[in-house]
Coordinates of C-alpha atoms in Angstrom, one line a residue:
M1 CA 14.3 5.1 -65.0
R2 CA 18.0 5.0 -64.1
R3 CA 17.6 8.5 -62.7
G4 CA 14.7 7.4 -60.5
V5 CA 16.7 4.4 -59.1
L6 CA 19.6 6.7 -58.3
S7 CA 17.3 9.1 -56.7
T8 CA 15.8 6.4 -54.5
T9 CA 19.2 5.0 -53.5
G10 CA 20.4 8.5 -52.7
S11 CA 17.4 9.1 -50.5
L12 CA 18.0 5.9 -48.6
I13 CA 21.6 6.8 -48.0
V14 CA 20.7 10.3 -46.8
A15 CA 18.0 8.7 -44.4
V16 CA 20.6 6.3 -43.0
V17 CA 23.1 9.1 -42.5
L18 CA 20.5 11.3 -40.8
L19 CA 19.5 8.4 -38.5
L20 CA 23.0 7.8 -37.4
A21 CA 23.6 11.6 -36.9
V22 CA 20.4 11.9 -34.8
N23 CA 21.5 8.9 -32.6
I24 CA 25.0 10.3 -32.1
L25 CA 23.6 13.7 -31.3
A26 CA 21.1 12.2 -28.8
A27 CA 23.8 10.1 -27.1
T28 CA 26.2 13.0 -26.7
A29 CA 24.0 16.1 -26.1
L30 CA 20.9 14.4 -24.7
G31 CA 22.4 11.4 -22.9
G32 CA 20.4 12.1 -19.7
F33 CA 17.1 13.0 -21.4
R34 CA 14.3 10.4 -21.1
V35 CA 10.7 10.4 -22.1
D36 CA 8.4 8.0 -20.1
M37 CA 5.5 7.0 -22.5
T38 CA 4.1 4.3 -20.2
Q39 CA 0.5 4.8 -19.0
N40 CA 1.3 4.8 -15.2
H41 CA 4.8 6.5 -15.7
L42 CA 6.5 3.3 -14.5
Y43 CA 10.0 4.8 -15.1
T44 CA 9.4 8.2 -13.7
L45 CA 10.2 8.9 -10.0
S46 CA 7.5 10.6 -8.0
D47 CA 8.0 13.9 -6.2
G48 CA 8.4 12.0 -2.9
S49 CA 11.2 9.8 -4.2
R50 CA 13.0 12.8 -5.6
A51 CA 12.6 14.6 -2.2
V52 CA 14.1 11.6 -0.4
L53 CA 17.1 11.6 -2.8
G54 CA 17.5 15.3 -2.4
K55 CA 17.9 15.0 1.4
L56 CA 20.6 12.4 1.3
D57 CA 23.7 13.5 3.3
E58 CA 25.8 10.5 2.7
P59 CA 26.4 8.1 -0.3
I60 CA 24.4 4.9 -0.6
T61 CA 25.3 1.8 -2.6
L62 CA 22.6 -0.3 -4.2
N63 CA 23.8 -3.9 -4.8
L64 CA 21.4 -5.7 -7.2
F65 CA 22.0 -9.4 -7.2
F66 CA 20.6 -11.0 -10.3
S67 CA 21.4 -14.6 -11.5
Q68 CA 21.4 -13.8 -15.2
K69 CA 22.3 -17.3 -16.4
A70 CA 20.2 -19.2 -13.9
L71 CA 17.1 -17.2 -14.7
R72 CA 17.5 -16.7 -18.4
D73 CA 14.7 -19.2 -19.1
V74 CA 12.2 -17.4 -16.8
P75 CA 10.8 -14.7 -19.1
Q76 CA 8.6 -13.1 -16.4
I77 CA 11.5 -12.5 -14.1
Q78 CA 13.7 -11.4 -17.0
A79 CA 11.2 -8.8 -18.0
Y80 CA 10.8 -7.6 -14.4
A81 CA 14.5 -7.4 -13.9
A82 CA 14.8 -5.1 -16.9
R83 CA 12.3 -2.8 -15.3
V84 CA 14.0 -2.9 -11.9
K85 CA 17.4 -2.1 -13.5
A86 CA 15.8 0.8 -15.5
L87 CA 14.1 2.3 -12.4
L88 CA 17.3 1.9 -10.3
G89 CA 19.1 3.7 -13.0
E90 CA 16.6 6.6 -12.6
Y91 CA 17.4 6.7 -8.9
V92 CA 21.1 7.0 -9.7
A93 CA 20.5 9.7 -12.3
Q94 CA 18.3 11.8 -9.9
S95 CA 20.6 11.5 -6.9
H96 CA 23.4 13.8 -8.2
G97 CA 26.0 11.2 -7.3
K98 CA 24.7 10.2 -3.9
V99 CA 23.5 6.8 -5.1
Q100 CA 25.6 4.2 -6.8
L101 CA 24.3 1.0 -8.5
K102 CA 26.2 -2.3 -8.7
V103 CA 24.7 -5.2 -10.7
I104 CA 26.1 -8.5 -9.5
D105 CA 25.6 -12.0 -11.0
P106 CA 26.1 -14.4 -8.0
E107 CA 27.2 -17.5 -9.8
P108 CA 27.0 -20.8 -7.8
F109 CA 29.8 -21.3 -5.3
S110 CA 31.3 -17.8 -6.0
D111 CA 32.3 -15.0 -3.6
A112 CA 29.3 -13.0 -5.0
E113 CA 26.9 -15.8 -3.9
D114 CA 28.6 -15.7 -0.4
R115 CA 27.9 -12.0 -0.2
A116 CA 24.3 -12.5 -1.2
V117 CA 23.9 -15.1 1.5
Q118 CA 25.5 -12.8 4.1
F119 CA 23.1 -10.0 3.2
G120 CA 20.2 -12.4 3.8
L121 CA 18.9 -12.6 0.2
R122 CA 16.6 -15.6 -0.5
G123 CA 17.8 -18.0 -3.1
L124 CA 15.4 -19.8 -5.4
P125 CA 16.3 -23.5 -5.9
V126 CA 17.0 -24.1 -9.6
G127 CA 18.4 -27.7 -9.4
G128 CA 21.7 -28.7 -10.8
P129 CA 24.2 -31.2 -9.4
G130 CA 25.0 -29.1 -6.4
G131 CA 21.6 -27.8 -5.6
E132 CA 22.2 -24.3 -7.0
N133 CA 20.2 -21.3 -6.1
A134 CA 19.2 -18.2 -8.2
Y135 CA 19.0 -14.8 -6.6
F136 CA 17.1 -11.6 -7.5
G137 CA 17.3 -9.2 -4.5
L138 CA 18.7 -5.9 -3.5
A139 CA 21.0 -5.0 -0.6
A140 CA 21.7 -1.4 0.1
T141 CA 24.5 0.0 2.4
N142 CA 25.5 3.5 3.6
S143 CA 28.8 4.8 4.9
T144 CA 28.0 4.0 8.5
D145 CA 27.6 0.3 8.0
G146 CA 23.8 0.5 7.8
E147 CA 22.1 -2.2 5.8
E148 CA 18.7 -2.6 4.3
V149 CA 17.6 -5.6 2.2
I150 CA 14.8 -6.6 -0.1
P151 CA 15.4 -10.4 0.0
F152 CA 13.6 -11.2 -3.2
L153 CA 12.2 -8.8 -5.9
S154 CA 8.9 -10.6 -6.7
P155 CA 7.0 -9.6 -9.9
S156 CA 3.8 -9.9 -7.8
S157 CA 4.9 -6.8 -5.9
E158 CA 5.4 -4.7 -9.0
D159 CA 2.7 -2.2 -7.9
T160 CA 4.8 -1.2 -4.8
L161 CA 8.2 -1.4 -6.4
E162 CA 9.0 2.4 -6.3
Y163 CA 7.7 2.6 -2.7
D164 CA 9.8 -0.4 -1.6
L165 CA 13.0 1.1 -3.2
T166 CA 12.4 4.7 -1.8
R167 CA 11.6 3.3 1.6
L168 CA 14.9 1.4 1.6
I169 CA 16.9 4.5 0.7
Y170 CA 14.9 6.6 3.2
K171 CA 15.6 4.3 6.1
L172 CA 19.4 4.4 5.3
G173 CA 19.4 8.2 4.9
Q174 CA 17.3 9.3 7.9
G175 CA 18.7 10.0 11.4
K176 CA 16.6 9.6 14.6
R177 CA 13.3 7.9 14.0
P178 CA 10.1 9.6 15.3
V179 CA 8.6 7.8 18.3
V180 CA 5.0 6.5 17.8
A181 CA 3.0 5.1 20.7
V182 CA 0.0 2.8 20.2
I183 CA -2.9 2.1 22.6
S184 CA -5.4 -0.5 21.4
S185 CA -8.0 -3.0 22.7
L186 CA -7.4 -5.1 19.6
P187 CA -4.5 -7.6 19.3
V188 CA -2.6 -5.4 16.8
N189 CA 0.8 -6.4 18.3
G190 CA 0.0 -10.2 18.0
S191 CA -1.6 -12.5 20.4
I192 CA -1.9 -16.2 21.4
V193 CA -4.3 -18.1 19.2
P194 CA -6.6 -20.0 21.7
M195 CA -7.1 -23.1 19.5
T196 CA -3.3 -23.7 18.8
Q197 CA -1.7 -21.8 21.7
Q198 CA 0.7 -20.4 19.1
Q199 CA 1.8 -16.7 18.9
A200 CA 0.0 -14.8 16.1
P201 CA 2.2 -12.2 14.4
P202 CA 1.5 -8.4 14.7
W203 CA -0.8 -6.9 12.1
A204 CA 1.0 -6.0 8.9
V205 CA 0.5 -2.2 9.4
I206 CA 2.3 -2.4 12.8
E207 CA 5.2 -4.2 11.2
Q208 CA 5.3 -1.6 8.5
L209 CA 5.3 1.2 11.1
R210 CA 8.3 -0.4 12.8
E211 CA 10.3 -0.2 9.6
L212 CA 10.0 3.6 9.6
F213 CA 9.3 4.6 13.2
D214 CA 10.2 3.8 16.8
V215 CA 7.0 2.1 17.8
R216 CA 6.0 1.5 21.4
V217 CA 2.8 -0.4 22.3
L218 CA 1.3 0.9 25.5
A219 CA -1.2 -0.8 27.8
T220 CA -4.8 0.5 28.0
F221 CA -4.2 1.3 31.7
E222 CA -1.3 3.7 31.2
K223 CA -1.3 6.8 33.4
K224 CA 1.3 8.7 31.5
I225 CA 2.3 9.0 27.8
P226 CA 6.2 9.3 27.7
D227 CA 7.5 12.7 27.0
D228 CA 9.5 11.6 23.9
V229 CA 6.5 10.3 22.1
D230 CA 5.8 12.3 18.9
L231 CA 2.4 10.8 17.9
L232 CA -0.2 8.8 19.8
I233 CA -2.3 6.2 17.9
L234 CA -5.5 5.0 19.4
I235 CA -7.0 1.9 17.9
H236 CA -10.6 1.0 19.1
P237 CA -9.9 2.3 22.6
K238 CA -12.2 0.8 25.2
D239 CA -12.5 0.5 29.0
L240 CA -10.0 3.3 29.6
S241 CA -9.8 4.5 33.1
P242 CA -10.3 8.3 33.9
A243 CA -6.5 8.3 34.7
T244 CA -5.7 7.0 31.2
Q245 CA -8.1 9.4 29.6
F246 CA -6.5 12.3 31.4
A247 CA -3.0 11.2 30.2
I248 CA -4.3 11.2 26.6
D249 CA -6.0 14.6 27.2
Q250 CA -2.7 16.2 28.4
F251 CA -0.7 14.6 25.5
A252 CA -3.2 16.0 22.9
L253 CA -2.9 19.5 24.5
R254 CA 0.9 19.3 24.9
K255 CA 1.9 17.7 21.5
G256 CA -1.3 18.2 19.5
R257 CA -0.8 15.0 17.4
V258 CA -3.2 12.1 17.7
L259 CA -4.5 9.5 15.2
A260 CA -7.7 7.9 16.6
L261 CA -9.3 4.9 14.9
L262 CA -12.7 4.6 16.6
D263 CA -15.4 2.0 15.8
P264 CA -19.1 1.7 16.7
Y265 CA -18.9 -2.1 15.8
S266 CA -15.6 -4.0 15.3
D267 CA -15.9 -7.0 13.1
V268 CA -12.4 -8.1 14.2
E269 CA -13.0 -7.9 17.9
A270 CA -13.8 -11.2 19.7
P271 CA -17.2 -11.0 21.5
P272 CA -16.7 -10.6 25.2
R273 CA -17.5 -13.5 27.5
D274 CA -20.3 -13.4 30.0
P275 CA -18.6 -13.3 33.5
I276 CA -21.4 -15.3 35.0
M277 CA -21.7 -17.9 32.2
P278 CA -18.3 -18.1 30.5
T279 CA -19.6 -20.3 27.7
M280 CA -22.0 -17.4 26.6
T281 CA -20.9 -14.3 24.7
M282 CA -22.1 -10.7 25.3
P283 CA -22.8 -8.0 22.7
K284 CA -19.9 -6.0 21.4
T285 CA -19.5 -2.5 22.6
P286 CA -18.2 0.6 20.6
S287 CA -15.0 2.5 21.1
D288 CA -15.1 4.8 24.1
L289 CA -12.9 7.8 24.8
G290 CA -15.1 9.2 27.6
P291 CA -15.2 13.0 27.5
L292 CA -12.3 13.3 25.1
L293 CA -14.2 13.2 21.8
G294 CA -16.5 16.0 22.8
A295 CA -13.6 18.1 24.1
W296 CA -12.0 17.7 20.6
G297 CA -15.2 19.0 19.0
I298 CA -16.3 15.7 17.5
D299 CA -19.6 13.8 17.5
M300 CA -19.9 10.1 16.6
P301 CA -23.1 8.2 17.4
P302 CA -21.9 5.1 19.3
D303 CA -24.8 2.8 18.1
K304 CA -25.0 3.7 14.4
V305 CA -23.1 2.5 11.3
I306 CA -23.5 3.8 7.7
A307 CA -25.2 1.8 4.9
D308 CA -24.1 3.0 1.5
R309 CA -26.1 1.7 -1.5
E310 CA -23.6 3.0 -4.1
A311 CA -20.4 1.6 -2.4
A312 CA -21.8 -1.7 -1.1
R313 CA -19.7 -4.7 -1.7
M314 CA -20.9 -8.0 -3.1
V315 CA -20.6 -10.5 -0.2
S316 CA -21.6 -14.2 0.4
F317 CA -21.6 -15.4 4.0
S318 CA -21.9 -19.1 3.0
E319 CA -21.0 -21.4 0.1
E320 CA -24.7 -22.0 -0.7
A321 CA -25.8 -18.4 -0.7
P322 CA -25.2 -16.3 -3.8
A323 CA -23.2 -13.1 -3.4
Q324 CA -25.3 -10.0 -2.8
E325 CA -24.8 -6.4 -1.7
Y326 CA -24.0 -5.9 1.9
L327 CA -24.7 -2.3 2.5
V328 CA -22.4 -1.9 5.6
W329 CA -19.3 -3.4 3.9
L330 CA -18.0 -0.8 1.6
D331 CA -15.8 -0.5 -1.5
L332 CA -14.7 3.1 -1.5
Q333 CA -13.3 4.5 -4.8
A334 CA -11.6 7.8 -5.7
P335 CA -14.7 10.1 -5.4
H336 CA -14.9 9.3 -1.7
F337 CA -11.5 10.8 -0.9
D338 CA -10.5 14.4 -0.4
R339 CA -8.2 15.3 -3.3
K340 CA -6.8 18.4 -1.5
D341 CA -5.4 16.6 1.5
V342 CA -2.0 15.0 1.1
V343 CA -3.0 11.9 3.1
T344 CA -5.9 11.0 0.8
S345 CA -5.1 12.8 -2.5
R346 CA -3.6 9.8 -4.3
L347 CA -5.8 7.0 -2.8
T348 CA -7.8 5.0 -5.3
Q349 CA -9.6 2.2 -3.4
M350 CA -10.3 1.3 0.2
Y351 CA -12.4 -1.4 1.9
M352 CA -14.1 -0.4 5.1
N353 CA -16.6 -2.4 7.2
T354 CA -19.4 -1.2 9.6
V355 CA -18.2 2.4 9.6
G356 CA -19.5 5.0 11.9
A357 CA -20.2 8.7 11.1
L358 CA -18.2 11.7 12.3
S359 CA -19.4 15.3 12.5
K360 CA -18.4 18.5 14.0
K361 CA -19.9 19.1 17.4
D362 CA -22.3 22.1 17.7
G363 CA -20.5 25.1 19.0
A364 CA -17.0 23.7 18.5
S365 CA -14.3 26.1 17.4
V366 CA -12.1 23.6 15.7
E367 CA -11.7 23.2 12.0
F368 CA -13.3 20.0 10.8
T369 CA -12.2 18.7 7.3
P370 CA -13.7 15.5 5.9
L371 CA -11.1 13.2 4.4
I372 CA -13.2 10.1 3.5
V373 CA -17.0 10.3 2.9
S374 CA -19.9 8.1 1.9
S375 CA -21.9 8.6 -1.2
R376 CA -25.3 10.4 -1.0
Q377 CA -27.1 7.1 -1.4
S378 CA -26.5 6.4 2.3
M379 CA -28.3 6.1 5.6
P380 CA -27.4 5.3 9.3
V381 CA -28.5 1.9 10.6
S382 CA -28.4 0.4 14.0
A383 CA -25.2 -1.5 15.0
E384 CA -27.4 -4.0 16.9
G385 CA -27.7 -7.3 15.3
L386 CA -24.6 -7.0 13.1
D387 CA -23.2 -10.2 14.6
K388 CA -25.8 -12.0 12.5
P389 CA -25.4 -10.3 9.0
D390 CA -28.7 -9.9 7.1
P391 CA -27.9 -8.4 3.7
E392 CA -31.5 -8.9 2.4
G393 CA -33.0 -7.2 5.4
L394 CA -30.7 -4.2 5.0
L395 CA -31.6 -3.9 1.3
R396 CA -35.3 -4.3 2.0
E397 CA -35.3 -1.5 4.6
F398 CA -32.9 0.8 2.9
K399 CA -34.1 4.4 2.3
S400 CA -31.5 6.9 1.3
A401 CA -31.0 10.0 3.4
D402 CA -29.8 11.8 0.3
R403 CA -26.6 13.0 2.1
S404 CA -23.1 11.9 2.6
Y405 CA -21.5 11.0 5.9
T406 CA -17.9 11.6 7.1
F407 CA -15.9 8.4 7.7
A408 CA -12.5 10.1 8.4
A409 CA -11.7 13.8 9.2
R410 CA -8.8 16.1 10.1
V411 CA -9.4 18.2 13.2
Q412 CA -7.3 21.3 13.7
G413 CA -7.2 24.2 16.0
T414 CA -7.1 25.0 19.8
L415 CA -8.5 22.2 22.0
K416 CA -9.9 22.6 25.5
T417 CA -9.2 20.1 28.3
A418 CA -11.8 17.3 28.9
F419 CA -11.1 17.7 32.6
P420 CA -11.9 21.4 33.4
D421 CA -12.4 20.5 37.1
G422 CA -8.8 19.1 37.4
P423 CA -7.2 15.7 37.2
P424 CA -9.4 12.7 38.1
E425 CA -8.7 10.5 41.1
G426 CA -5.7 8.1 40.5
A427 CA -4.2 10.2 37.7
E428 CA -0.5 10.9 37.4
V429 CA -0.4 14.7 37.6
P430 CA 2.3 16.4 35.4
A431 CA 4.3 19.4 36.6
Q432 CA 2.1 21.7 34.5
V433 CA -1.6 20.8 34.0
L434 CA -2.8 22.3 30.6
K435 CA -6.3 23.7 30.2
E436 CA -6.0 24.3 26.5
S437 CA -3.6 23.5 23.6
A438 CA 0.0 24.5 24.0
V439 CA 0.4 24.1 20.2
P440 CA -2.2 24.1 17.5
A441 CA -3.7 20.6 17.4
N442 CA -3.7 18.4 14.3
L443 CA -5.7 15.2 14.8
I444 CA -7.0 12.6 12.3
V445 CA -10.0 10.7 13.4
V446 CA -11.5 7.6 11.6
A447 CA -14.8 6.0 12.4
D448 CA -13.5 2.5 11.7
A449 CA -10.7 0.5 13.2
D450 CA -11.1 -2.8 11.3
F451 CA -9.8 -1.4 8.0
I452 CA -6.2 -1.9 9.0
Y453 CA -6.8 -5.6 9.8
D454 CA -4.7 -7.7 7.3
R455 CA -7.4 -9.6 5.5
F456 CA -9.4 -6.5 4.7
W457 CA -6.7 -4.9 2.5
A458 CA -3.8 -7.3 1.7
Q459 CA -2.7 -10.9 1.1
V460 CA -0.1 -11.8 3.7
Q461 CA 2.0 -14.9 2.8
Q462 CA 4.9 -16.7 4.3
M463 CA 7.8 -17.1 1.9
R464 CA 10.9 -18.9 3.1
G465 CA 10.8 -17.5 6.6
S466 CA 9.5 -14.0 5.9
R467 CA 6.1 -12.4 5.4
M468 CA 5.2 -10.9 2.1
V469 CA 2.4 -8.3 2.1
Q470 CA 0.6 -7.9 -1.3
P471 CA -2.0 -5.1 -0.9
F472 CA -5.2 -5.1 -3.0
A473 CA -6.5 -1.9 -1.5
D474 CA -5.1 1.4 -0.1
N475 CA -6.1 0.8 3.5
G476 CA -2.5 0.4 4.7
A477 CA -1.3 3.3 2.6
F478 CA -3.9 5.6 4.2
F479 CA -2.9 4.6 7.7
I480 CA 0.8 5.0 7.1
N481 CA 0.2 8.2 5.2
A482 CA -1.6 9.6 8.2
V483 CA 1.3 8.6 10.5
D484 CA 3.8 10.1 8.1
N485 CA 1.9 13.4 7.9
L486 CA 1.3 13.7 11.7
T487 CA 4.9 13.1 12.5
G488 CA 6.1 15.6 9.9
S489 CA 7.9 13.0 7.7
G490 CA 5.7 13.1 4.6
D491 CA 8.1 12.4 1.8
L492 CA 6.9 8.9 1.3
I493 CA 3.3 9.7 1.1
S494 CA 3.2 10.4 -2.7
V495 CA 5.3 7.3 -3.3
R496 CA 3.2 5.0 -1.2
S497 CA 0.1 5.9 -3.0
Q498 CA 1.5 5.4 -6.5
G499 CA 0.2 1.9 -7.1
T500 CA -3.2 1.1 -8.5
Y501 CA -4.1 -2.3 -7.1
A502 CA -7.4 -2.9 -8.7
R503 CA -9.3 -1.5 -11.7
P504 CA -12.9 -2.5 -11.1
F505 CA -15.4 -2.8 -14.0
T506 CA -17.6 0.1 -12.8
V507 CA -19.9 -0.1 -15.8
V508 CA -20.4 -3.9 -15.2
Q509 CA -20.9 -3.3 -11.5
A510 CA -23.6 -0.7 -12.2
M511 CA -25.4 -3.0 -14.6
N512 CA -25.2 -5.8 -12.0
R513 CA -26.7 -3.5 -9.4
V514 CA -29.6 -2.6 -11.6
A515 CA -30.2 -6.3 -12.3
Q516 CA -30.1 -7.1 -8.6
E517 CA -32.8 -4.4 -8.0
Q518 CA -34.9 -6.0 -10.7
F519 CA -34.4 -9.5 -9.2
R520 CA -35.3 -8.2 -5.8
A521 CA -38.5 -6.5 -7.1
A522 CA -39.6 -9.7 -8.8
E523 CA -38.8 -11.8 -5.8
Q524 CA -40.8 -9.4 -3.5
R525 CA -43.7 -9.6 -5.9
L526 CA -43.6 -13.4 -5.9
Q527 CA -43.5 -13.4 -2.1
A528 CA -46.3 -11.0 -1.8
E529 CA -48.5 -13.1 -4.2
L530 CA -47.6 -16.2 -2.3
E531 CA -48.7 -14.6 1.0
Q532 CA -51.9 -13.4 -0.6
T533 CA -52.7 -16.8 -2.0
E534 CA -52.0 -18.6 1.3
Q535 CA -54.3 -16.1 3.0
K536 CA -57.0 -16.7 0.4
L537 CA -56.7 -20.4 0.9
A538 CA -57.0 -20.0 4.6
E539 CA -60.1 -17.9 4.2
L540 CA -61.7 -20.4 1.9
Q541 CA -60.9 -23.3 4.2
A542 CA -62.3 -21.4 7.2
A543 CA -65.5 -20.6 5.2
R544 CA -66.1 -24.3 4.5
G545 CA -66.0 -25.2 8.2
D546 CA -66.7 -28.9 8.9
Q547 CA -68.7 -29.4 5.7
D548 CA -68.4 -32.9 4.1
G549 CA -66.8 -33.1 0.7
P550 CA -63.4 -33.1 -0.9
L551 CA -60.5 -31.6 1.0
L552 CA -60.1 -28.9 -1.6
S553 CA -63.1 -27.2 -3.3
A554 CA -63.1 -26.4 -7.0
E555 CA -62.5 -22.7 -6.1
Q556 CA -59.5 -23.6 -4.0
Q557 CA -58.1 -25.9 -6.8
Q558 CA -58.6 -23.0 -9.3
E559 CA -56.8 -20.6 -6.9
I560 CA -53.8 -23.0 -6.5
A561 CA -53.6 -23.6 -10.3
R562 CA -53.7 -19.8 -10.8
F563 CA -50.9 -19.3 -8.3
Q564 CA -48.8 -22.1 -9.8
A565 CA -49.1 -20.5 -13.2
E566 CA -48.2 -17.1 -11.8
R567 CA -45.2 -18.6 -10.1
V568 CA -44.0 -20.1 -13.3
R569 CA -44.5 -16.8 -15.1
L570 CA -42.5 -14.9 -12.4
R571 CA -39.7 -17.4 -12.5
R572 CA -39.6 -17.0 -16.2
E573 CA -39.3 -13.2 -15.6
L574 CA -36.4 -13.8 -13.2
R575 CA -34.6 -16.0 -15.8
E576 CA -35.3 -13.3 -18.4
V577 CA -33.7 -10.6 -16.2
Q578 CA -30.7 -12.8 -15.6
H579 CA -30.5 -13.5 -19.4
N580 CA -30.7 -9.8 -20.2
L581 CA -28.0 -9.0 -17.7
R582 CA -25.7 -11.7 -19.2
R583 CA -26.4 -10.5 -22.7
D584 CA -25.7 -6.8 -21.8
I585 CA -22.4 -7.8 -20.2
E586 CA -21.4 -10.0 -23.2
R587 CA -22.2 -7.1 -25.5
L588 CA -20.0 -4.8 -23.5
E589 CA -17.2 -7.4 -23.5
T590 CA -17.5 -7.8 -27.3
R591 CA -17.3 -4.0 -27.8
L592 CA -14.2 -3.8 -25.6
K593 CA -12.6 -6.7 -27.4
F594 CA -13.3 -5.0 -30.8
I595 CA -11.9 -1.7 -29.6
N596 CA -8.7 -3.3 -28.2
I597 CA -8.1 -6.0 -30.8
A598 CA -9.6 -4.7 -34.0
L599 CA -10.3 -1.0 -33.9
V600 CA -6.9 0.3 -32.8
P601 CA -5.0 -1.7 -35.5
L602 CA -7.6 -0.6 -38.1
L603 CA -7.0 3.0 -37.1
I604 CA -3.3 2.6 -37.4
G605 CA -3.7 0.9 -40.7
F606 CA -5.9 3.6 -42.0
A607 CA -3.4 6.2 -40.8
A608 CA -0.6 4.4 -42.7
V609 CA -2.7 4.2 -45.9
L610 CA -3.5 7.9 -45.5
V611 CA 0.2 8.8 -45.1
G612 CA 1.0 6.5 -48.1
V613 CA -1.6 8.1 -50.3
T614 CA -0.5 11.6 -49.3
R615 CA 3.1 10.8 -50.1
G616 CA 2.1 9.2 -53.4
R617 CA 0.2 12.4 -54.4
G618 CA 3.2 14.5 -53.4
R619 CA 5.6 12.4 -55.6
R620 CA 3.2 12.5 -58.6
S621 CA 2.9 16.3 -58.3
S622 CA 6.6 16.6 -58.1
G623 CA 7.0 14.4 -61.2
E624 CA 4.4 16.3 -63.1
R625 CA 6.2 19.6 -62.3
H626 CA 9.5 18.0 -63.4
V627 CA 8.1 16.9 -66.8
A628 CA 6.5 20.3 -67.3
S629 CA 9.8 22.0 -66.7

């Protein structure tokens, strides 16, 4: 017995010594070695972040202001601050000495607080006798007095944390910014709100562009694209004069870089006013590039949008109406994106509305690569009447074409001019008029312009004088990715697409879609029987003519009673379908809860028992051998 106790004590001492030795060895020999076991690799920098760090030519200092004492009772911010510090430490470790981190606690009325205020960090009021503020922001500086600031590191922006940090370092480390020109018929650069006569801010994607590029918004009547422009962006171009079209044509042939967002029907665009009767509106018209699209080897029917049964969103256009599938408002998931193209390879979800269809023009010599496509449960529908949404009508008339349609495509190769007969009248003629591409063209064309409108992809909130953009879809990421790629500055692409903003319950959605189909079939059957009964009643009434007697004959009364009974039965069927749907969803929810709450701990417990039993058998075998010896 005594020998067993001594043996156990000796084993514990040896285990403690080994544990200390392993920790000392890890701290000395493996100090920089880390293993990120989180599901989304929250503490591992993406390839794009490492590329940005590898291209730094000058040192950058990251000043993290965090009010440790003032925020110690806010567990959410404390936990997020720990993640921010760990991730910033990874930037320092991967920068090979180019990035330094300083963590500063700006106590009230201290020099550190004055520095935080000078950098423009936002303070959170925490009370106290002097009205103290707490700070949790980042200010970065370089050796040339450049400054970039994140005024407040909000936990709600955790999905985009790495991108925000890498973008901040990228802006401090880059030299001359690429020049991007924008031509649009939509108010992407802000406008005056008619009701309030106040200035509306630019769209969020334009503000994000300005953080990384030199952005110039050109008028739709420009006759020349400036020579220093690196990329031209067209957003729902309309009413362009031949002179403007010629300027775009020559830019595409000279520089070969265009991002065109076209739209057969813009939900964002305000309906045009009737010039004769200003109180009346006229139908919206599609994007129009004149002869340019054909010269680029692309076809897009101007009067068709794509209805996609599989990607349709659940939409309600009034508080009274229940949500139902609207086949032309789409929720596009990972299978819809080209995984081989850097612009779309890491996208997970996009919302697109009333999207057109792109295709390669017959006989075109360009290379046409789809980037975003519909599912095969799709069909083209007329854009006419979309100003009065009719989800039920679209569902009723839907017949799948059993093919997918292209929503966005990359077009590469040699382009021919859209003006083979020479410059049009009124055009500004350059010194050299090009007939074909001077450099291989690289265009990205999208059959939707609304997808970059703020409310279709992000929540934009005002917070203490600044706008906070919280994306719930990858629309903005796709747009900025395309600009990055076409300007040749693609390091941020993989970082920007890191976050997964939504994880939809695809199984529940499929179950709900099946139930909706059953509901619709039952409703159509009820409606058909109602029409048949009313027709029968009309026939019976016409057969009676002007005969005297009761208003309704016995046969009519029997027909009405039969219909009422049938209606009750069909309504019972509808309730049964709804009940079965709810029951199936609850069963799925119960299974998920069991797996997450009970099954995993049971498996861990079973593994522990198994290990214990195995060790017990090993000790008994060892004891038996000892007794035998």
